[in-house]
Coordinates of C-alpha atoms in Angstrom, one line a residue:
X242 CA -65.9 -28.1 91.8
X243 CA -65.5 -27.2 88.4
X244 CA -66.5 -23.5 88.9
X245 CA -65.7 -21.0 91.6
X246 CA -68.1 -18.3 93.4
X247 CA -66.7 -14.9 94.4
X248 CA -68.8 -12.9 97.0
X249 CA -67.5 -9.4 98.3
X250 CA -69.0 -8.4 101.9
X251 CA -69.2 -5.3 103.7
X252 CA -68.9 -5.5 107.3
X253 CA -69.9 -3.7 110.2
X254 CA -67.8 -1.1 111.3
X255 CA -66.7 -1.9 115.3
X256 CA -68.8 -0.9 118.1
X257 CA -67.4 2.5 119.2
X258 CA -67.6 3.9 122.6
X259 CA -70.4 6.4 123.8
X260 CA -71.1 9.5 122.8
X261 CA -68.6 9.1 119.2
X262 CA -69.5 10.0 116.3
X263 CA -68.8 8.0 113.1
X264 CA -66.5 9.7 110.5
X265 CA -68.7 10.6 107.1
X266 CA -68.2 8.0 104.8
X267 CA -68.2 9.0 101.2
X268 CA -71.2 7.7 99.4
X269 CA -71.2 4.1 98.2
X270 CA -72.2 2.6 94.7
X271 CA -73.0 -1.2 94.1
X272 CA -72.0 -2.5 91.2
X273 CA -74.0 -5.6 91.0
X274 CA -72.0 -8.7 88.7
X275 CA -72.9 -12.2 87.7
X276 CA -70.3 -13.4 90.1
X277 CA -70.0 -11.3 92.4
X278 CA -70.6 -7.3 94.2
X279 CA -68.2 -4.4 93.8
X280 CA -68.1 -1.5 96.1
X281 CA -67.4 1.8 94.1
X282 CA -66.4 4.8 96.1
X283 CA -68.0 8.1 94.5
X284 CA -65.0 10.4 93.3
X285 CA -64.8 14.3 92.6
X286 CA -64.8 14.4 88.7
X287 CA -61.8 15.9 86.9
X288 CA -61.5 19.2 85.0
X289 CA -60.6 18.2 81.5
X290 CA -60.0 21.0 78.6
X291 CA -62.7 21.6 76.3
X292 CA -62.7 23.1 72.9
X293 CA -63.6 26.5 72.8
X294 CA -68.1 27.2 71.3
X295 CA -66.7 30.6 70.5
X296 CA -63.8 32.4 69.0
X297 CA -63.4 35.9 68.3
X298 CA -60.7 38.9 67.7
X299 CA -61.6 42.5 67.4
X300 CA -58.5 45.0 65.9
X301 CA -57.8 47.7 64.4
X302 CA -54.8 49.2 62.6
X303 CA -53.9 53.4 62.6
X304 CA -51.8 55.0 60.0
X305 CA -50.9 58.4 59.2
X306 CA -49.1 60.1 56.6
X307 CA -47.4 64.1 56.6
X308 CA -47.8 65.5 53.3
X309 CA -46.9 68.8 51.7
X310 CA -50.6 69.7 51.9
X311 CA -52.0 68.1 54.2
X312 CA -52.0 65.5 57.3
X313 CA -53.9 61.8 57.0
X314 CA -54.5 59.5 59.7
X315 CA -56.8 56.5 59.2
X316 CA -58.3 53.9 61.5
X317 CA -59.6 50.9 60.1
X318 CA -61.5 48.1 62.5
X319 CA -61.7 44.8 61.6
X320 CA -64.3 42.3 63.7
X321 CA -64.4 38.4 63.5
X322 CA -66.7 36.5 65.3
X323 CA -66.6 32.2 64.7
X324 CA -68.9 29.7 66.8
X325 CA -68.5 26.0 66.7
X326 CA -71.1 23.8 67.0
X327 CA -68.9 20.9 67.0
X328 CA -65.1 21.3 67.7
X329 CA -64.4 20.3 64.2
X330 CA -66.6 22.7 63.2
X331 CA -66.4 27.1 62.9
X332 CA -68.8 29.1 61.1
X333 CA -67.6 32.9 61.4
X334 CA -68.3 36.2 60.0
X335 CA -66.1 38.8 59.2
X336 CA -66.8 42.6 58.8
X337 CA -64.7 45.6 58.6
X338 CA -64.4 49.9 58.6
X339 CA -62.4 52.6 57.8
X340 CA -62.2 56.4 58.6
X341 CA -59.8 58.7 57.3
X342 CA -59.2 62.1 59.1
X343 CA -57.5 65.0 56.7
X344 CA -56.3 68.1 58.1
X345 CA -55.5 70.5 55.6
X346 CA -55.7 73.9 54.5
X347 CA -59.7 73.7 53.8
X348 CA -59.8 72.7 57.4
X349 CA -60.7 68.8 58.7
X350 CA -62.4 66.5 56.5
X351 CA -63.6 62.8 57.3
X352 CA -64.9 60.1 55.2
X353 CA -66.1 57.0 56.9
X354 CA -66.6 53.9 54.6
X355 CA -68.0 49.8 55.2
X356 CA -65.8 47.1 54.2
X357 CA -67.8 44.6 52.7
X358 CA -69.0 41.4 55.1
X359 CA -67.9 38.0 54.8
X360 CA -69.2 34.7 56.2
X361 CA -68.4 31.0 55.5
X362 CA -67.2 27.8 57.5
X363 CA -64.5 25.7 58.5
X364 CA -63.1 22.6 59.3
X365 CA -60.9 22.8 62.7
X366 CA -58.4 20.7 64.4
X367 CA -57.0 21.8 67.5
X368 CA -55.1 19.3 69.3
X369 CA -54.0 20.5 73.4
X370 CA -52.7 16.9 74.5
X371 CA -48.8 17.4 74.4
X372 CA -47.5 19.7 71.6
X373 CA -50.1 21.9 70.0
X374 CA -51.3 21.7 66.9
X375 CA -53.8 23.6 64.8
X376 CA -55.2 23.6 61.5
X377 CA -58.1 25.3 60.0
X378 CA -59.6 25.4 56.2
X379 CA -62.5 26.2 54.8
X380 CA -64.5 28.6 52.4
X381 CA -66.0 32.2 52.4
X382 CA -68.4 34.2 50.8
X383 CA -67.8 38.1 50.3
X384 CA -70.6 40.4 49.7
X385 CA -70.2 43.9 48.1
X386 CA -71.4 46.3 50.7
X387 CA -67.8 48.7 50.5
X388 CA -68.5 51.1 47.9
X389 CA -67.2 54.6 46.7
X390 CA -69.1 57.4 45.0
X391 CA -65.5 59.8 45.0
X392 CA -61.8 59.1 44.6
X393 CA -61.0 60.5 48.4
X394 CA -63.6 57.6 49.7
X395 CA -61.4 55.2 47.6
X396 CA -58.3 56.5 49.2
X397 CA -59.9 55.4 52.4
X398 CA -59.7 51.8 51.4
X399 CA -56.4 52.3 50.4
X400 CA -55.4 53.2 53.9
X401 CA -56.8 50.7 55.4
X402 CA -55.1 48.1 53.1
X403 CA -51.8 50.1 53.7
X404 CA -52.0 49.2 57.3
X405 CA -52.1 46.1 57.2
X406 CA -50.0 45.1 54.5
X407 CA -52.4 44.4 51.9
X408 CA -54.0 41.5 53.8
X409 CA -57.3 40.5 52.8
X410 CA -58.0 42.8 49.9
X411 CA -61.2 40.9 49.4
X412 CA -62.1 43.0 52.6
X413 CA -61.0 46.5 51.4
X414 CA -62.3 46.0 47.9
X415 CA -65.1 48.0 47.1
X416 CA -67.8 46.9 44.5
X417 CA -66.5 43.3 44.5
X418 CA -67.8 40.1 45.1
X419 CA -65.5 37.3 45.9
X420 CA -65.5 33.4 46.9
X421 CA -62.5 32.8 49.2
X422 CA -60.2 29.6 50.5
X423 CA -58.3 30.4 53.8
X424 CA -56.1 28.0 55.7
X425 CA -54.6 28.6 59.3
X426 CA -51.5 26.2 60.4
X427 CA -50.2 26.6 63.9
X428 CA -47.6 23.9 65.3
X429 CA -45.7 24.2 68.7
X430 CA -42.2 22.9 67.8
X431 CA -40.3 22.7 71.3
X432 CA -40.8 24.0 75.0
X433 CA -41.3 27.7 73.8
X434 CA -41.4 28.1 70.0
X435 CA -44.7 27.9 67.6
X436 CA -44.5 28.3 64.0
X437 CA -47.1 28.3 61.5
X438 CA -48.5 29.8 58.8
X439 CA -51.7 30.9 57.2
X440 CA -52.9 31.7 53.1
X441 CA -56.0 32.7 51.2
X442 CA -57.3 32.2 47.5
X443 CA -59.9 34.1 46.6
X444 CA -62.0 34.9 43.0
X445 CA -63.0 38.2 43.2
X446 CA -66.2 39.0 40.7
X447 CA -67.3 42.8 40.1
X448 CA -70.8 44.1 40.8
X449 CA -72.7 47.4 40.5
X450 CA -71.3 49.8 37.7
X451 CA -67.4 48.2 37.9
X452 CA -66.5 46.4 34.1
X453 CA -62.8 45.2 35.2
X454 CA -64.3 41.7 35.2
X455 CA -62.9 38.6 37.2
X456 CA -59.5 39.0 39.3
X457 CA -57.6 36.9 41.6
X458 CA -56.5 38.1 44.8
X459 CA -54.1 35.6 47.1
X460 CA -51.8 35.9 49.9
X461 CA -49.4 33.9 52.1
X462 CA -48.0 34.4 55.3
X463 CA -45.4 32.8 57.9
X464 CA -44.4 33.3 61.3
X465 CA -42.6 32.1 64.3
X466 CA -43.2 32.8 67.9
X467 CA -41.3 32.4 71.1
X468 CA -43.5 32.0 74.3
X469 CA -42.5 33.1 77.4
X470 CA -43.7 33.1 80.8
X471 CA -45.5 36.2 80.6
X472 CA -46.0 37.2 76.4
X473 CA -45.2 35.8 73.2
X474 CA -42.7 37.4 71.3
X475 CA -42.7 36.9 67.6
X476 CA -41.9 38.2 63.9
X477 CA -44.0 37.4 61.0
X478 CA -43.8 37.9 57.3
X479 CA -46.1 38.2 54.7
X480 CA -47.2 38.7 50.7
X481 CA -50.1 39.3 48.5
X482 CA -51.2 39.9 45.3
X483 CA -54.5 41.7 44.3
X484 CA -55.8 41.3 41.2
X485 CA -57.9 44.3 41.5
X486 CA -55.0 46.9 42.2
X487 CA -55.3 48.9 39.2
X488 CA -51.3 49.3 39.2
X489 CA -49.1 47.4 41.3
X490 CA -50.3 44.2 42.5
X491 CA -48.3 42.6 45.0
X492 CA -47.2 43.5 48.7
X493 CA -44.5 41.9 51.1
X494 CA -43.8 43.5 54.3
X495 CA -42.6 42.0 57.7
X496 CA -44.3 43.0 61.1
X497 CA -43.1 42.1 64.7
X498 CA -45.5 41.7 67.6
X499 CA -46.0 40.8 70.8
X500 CA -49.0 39.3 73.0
X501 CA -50.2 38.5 76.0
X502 CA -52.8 36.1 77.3
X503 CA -55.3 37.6 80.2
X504 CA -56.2 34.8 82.7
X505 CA -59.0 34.6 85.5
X506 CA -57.6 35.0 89.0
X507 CA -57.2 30.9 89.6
X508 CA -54.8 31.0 87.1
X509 CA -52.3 32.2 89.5
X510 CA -50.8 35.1 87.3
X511 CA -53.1 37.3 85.5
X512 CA -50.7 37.8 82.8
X513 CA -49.0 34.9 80.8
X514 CA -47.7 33.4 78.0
X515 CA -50.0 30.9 76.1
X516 CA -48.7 29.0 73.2
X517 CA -52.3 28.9 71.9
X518 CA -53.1 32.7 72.9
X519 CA -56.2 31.5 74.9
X520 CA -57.1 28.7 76.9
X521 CA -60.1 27.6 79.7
X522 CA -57.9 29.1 82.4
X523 CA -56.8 32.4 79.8
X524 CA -59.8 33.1 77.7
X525 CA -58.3 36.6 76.3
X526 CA -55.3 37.9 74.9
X527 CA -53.8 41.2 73.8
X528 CA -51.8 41.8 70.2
X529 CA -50.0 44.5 69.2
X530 CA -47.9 44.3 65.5
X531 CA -45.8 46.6 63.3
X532 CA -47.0 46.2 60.2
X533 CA -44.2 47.2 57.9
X534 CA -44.5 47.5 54.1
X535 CA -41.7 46.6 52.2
X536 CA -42.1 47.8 48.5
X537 CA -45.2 49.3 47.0
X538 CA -47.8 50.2 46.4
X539 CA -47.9 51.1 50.1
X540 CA -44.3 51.2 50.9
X541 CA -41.4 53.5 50.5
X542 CA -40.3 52.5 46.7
X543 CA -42.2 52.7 43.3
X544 CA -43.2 56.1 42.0
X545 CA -46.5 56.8 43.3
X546 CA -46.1 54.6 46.8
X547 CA -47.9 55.5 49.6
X548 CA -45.2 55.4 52.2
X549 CA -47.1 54.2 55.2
X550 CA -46.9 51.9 57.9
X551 CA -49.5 50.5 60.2
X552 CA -49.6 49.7 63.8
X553 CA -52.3 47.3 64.8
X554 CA -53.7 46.7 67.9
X555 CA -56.6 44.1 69.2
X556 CA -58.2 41.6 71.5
X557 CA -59.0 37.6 71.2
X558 CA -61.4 35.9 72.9
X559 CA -62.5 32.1 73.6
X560 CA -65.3 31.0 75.3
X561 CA -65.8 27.4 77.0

């Protein structure tokens, strides 16, 4: 015969003494064929890691400065909140704050000012199989809602630059508009280490009353991390130029940190090391960073520098 015919069978179990009872059998799926019948046996499904829907950090930095007449401290809060419809996908907002507290010899003063909101979208990869890797690029839209009426409410939004080494003066900039390119590059090189990187470019318009005209503002930023079993240990260095400074444009500074990734109680430990900060099993971590200027106009040299430092504390999130 030229052709051959496959047939699969089930047969009866044995006859089993009375008063036994047959073992459960898992349930049984037919998979009917031209040639043939295959039994299937029904199995538990396996847990695979997602990509997170949404992404989020809330921080804030605190400096303070002793001066002849007076004492400053500032707090500035910073929120950013990114949902993906797709994993390739983010679209976030950002928005930020800033009090300064003076105690001097007219008693305590505070001035509380917005930082101006942005929002935009991205394109994401973020790879888990084997070595991580993460990029992220996109664009941003910033609209004016910072604004001054004296120069101690301006000083305000020098502070909260100061404490976190100039970064993102399209935030901290009152009166300004601004269209902005950021990019995020994260790679984990061996066992424990992750490097990576992350930039912005951003055209900064005026609005309202200001007649300084178009600026640019940019900044660049580098840093490696070691992960251990229970943080991440890391330095991370970083420049930026703002077009809008009225004096001195540019900022470098260097800031060590450290984090640590909060994980349900399946997890085993509650407190770990995660070489992408958050995972299914860890979907929070903790940073805290030294933000150290370096030069001025918020550093220690240049005539009229500010002197300060920052120390910067905050909270990521990822939900599955």
């Amino acid at each position: 015969m030229a052709g051959a015919l496959a047939l699969g069978l089930t047969l009866p179990a044995q006859a089993r003494a009375a008063g036994d009872e047959a073992p459960a059998d898992p349930p049984i799926v037919r998979d009917q064929a031209l040639v043939g019948t295959r039994i299937v046996r029904d199995q538990a499904p396996q847990d695979e890691t997602g990509a997170p829907v949404v992404v989020g950090d809330l921080d804030a930095t605190f400096s303070a400065e002793a001066r002849p007449d007076q004492n400053v401290v500032a707090v500035a809060p910073r929120a950013y909140l990114g949902i993906r419809p797709r994993p390739e996908v983010e679209l976030h907002v950002t928005f930020g704050a800033v009090s300064i507290f003076r105690d001097g010899p007219q008693g305590r003063q505070q001035q509380a000012r917005p930082g101006n909101l942005g929002f935009g979208a991205s394109g994401v990869l973020d790879r888990r199989e084997g070595n991580w890797r993460y990029a992220k690029v996109g664009f941003s839209f910033v609209l004016p809602t910072a604004f001054t009426t004296t120069p101690e409410e301006q000083e305000a939004y020098d502070y909260a630059l100061a404490g976190r080494i100039g970064w993102d003066p399209w935030t901290w900039t009152p009166k300004t508009f601004g269209v902005v390119v950021p990019a995020e590059l994260r790679a984990q090189v061996s066992r424990r280490w992750v490097i990576g990187g992350d930039g912005g470019l951003a055209v900064l318009l005026p609005s309202a009353n200001r007649t300084d005209g178009l600026a640019i503002a940019a900044q660049v930023a580098g840093e490696a991390r070691f992960v251990t079993r229970w943080m991440g240990l890391g330095v991370r260095m970083a420049a930026s130029w703002n077009g809008r400074h009225p004096d001195d444009r540019t900022q470098a500074g260097v800031s060590p940190f450290v984090d640590a990734s909060l994980c349900r109680r399946s997890a085993g430990r509650r407190v770990q090391g995660e070489r992408a900060r958050t995972s299914e099993a860890c979907p929070v971590y903790a940073l805290a960073r030294l933000n150290m200027n370096l030069d001025g106009p918020y550093g220690f040299t240049g005539a009229d520098a500010l002197g300060v430092w920052g120390v910067q504390l905050g909270l990521g999130w990822s939900v599955y």
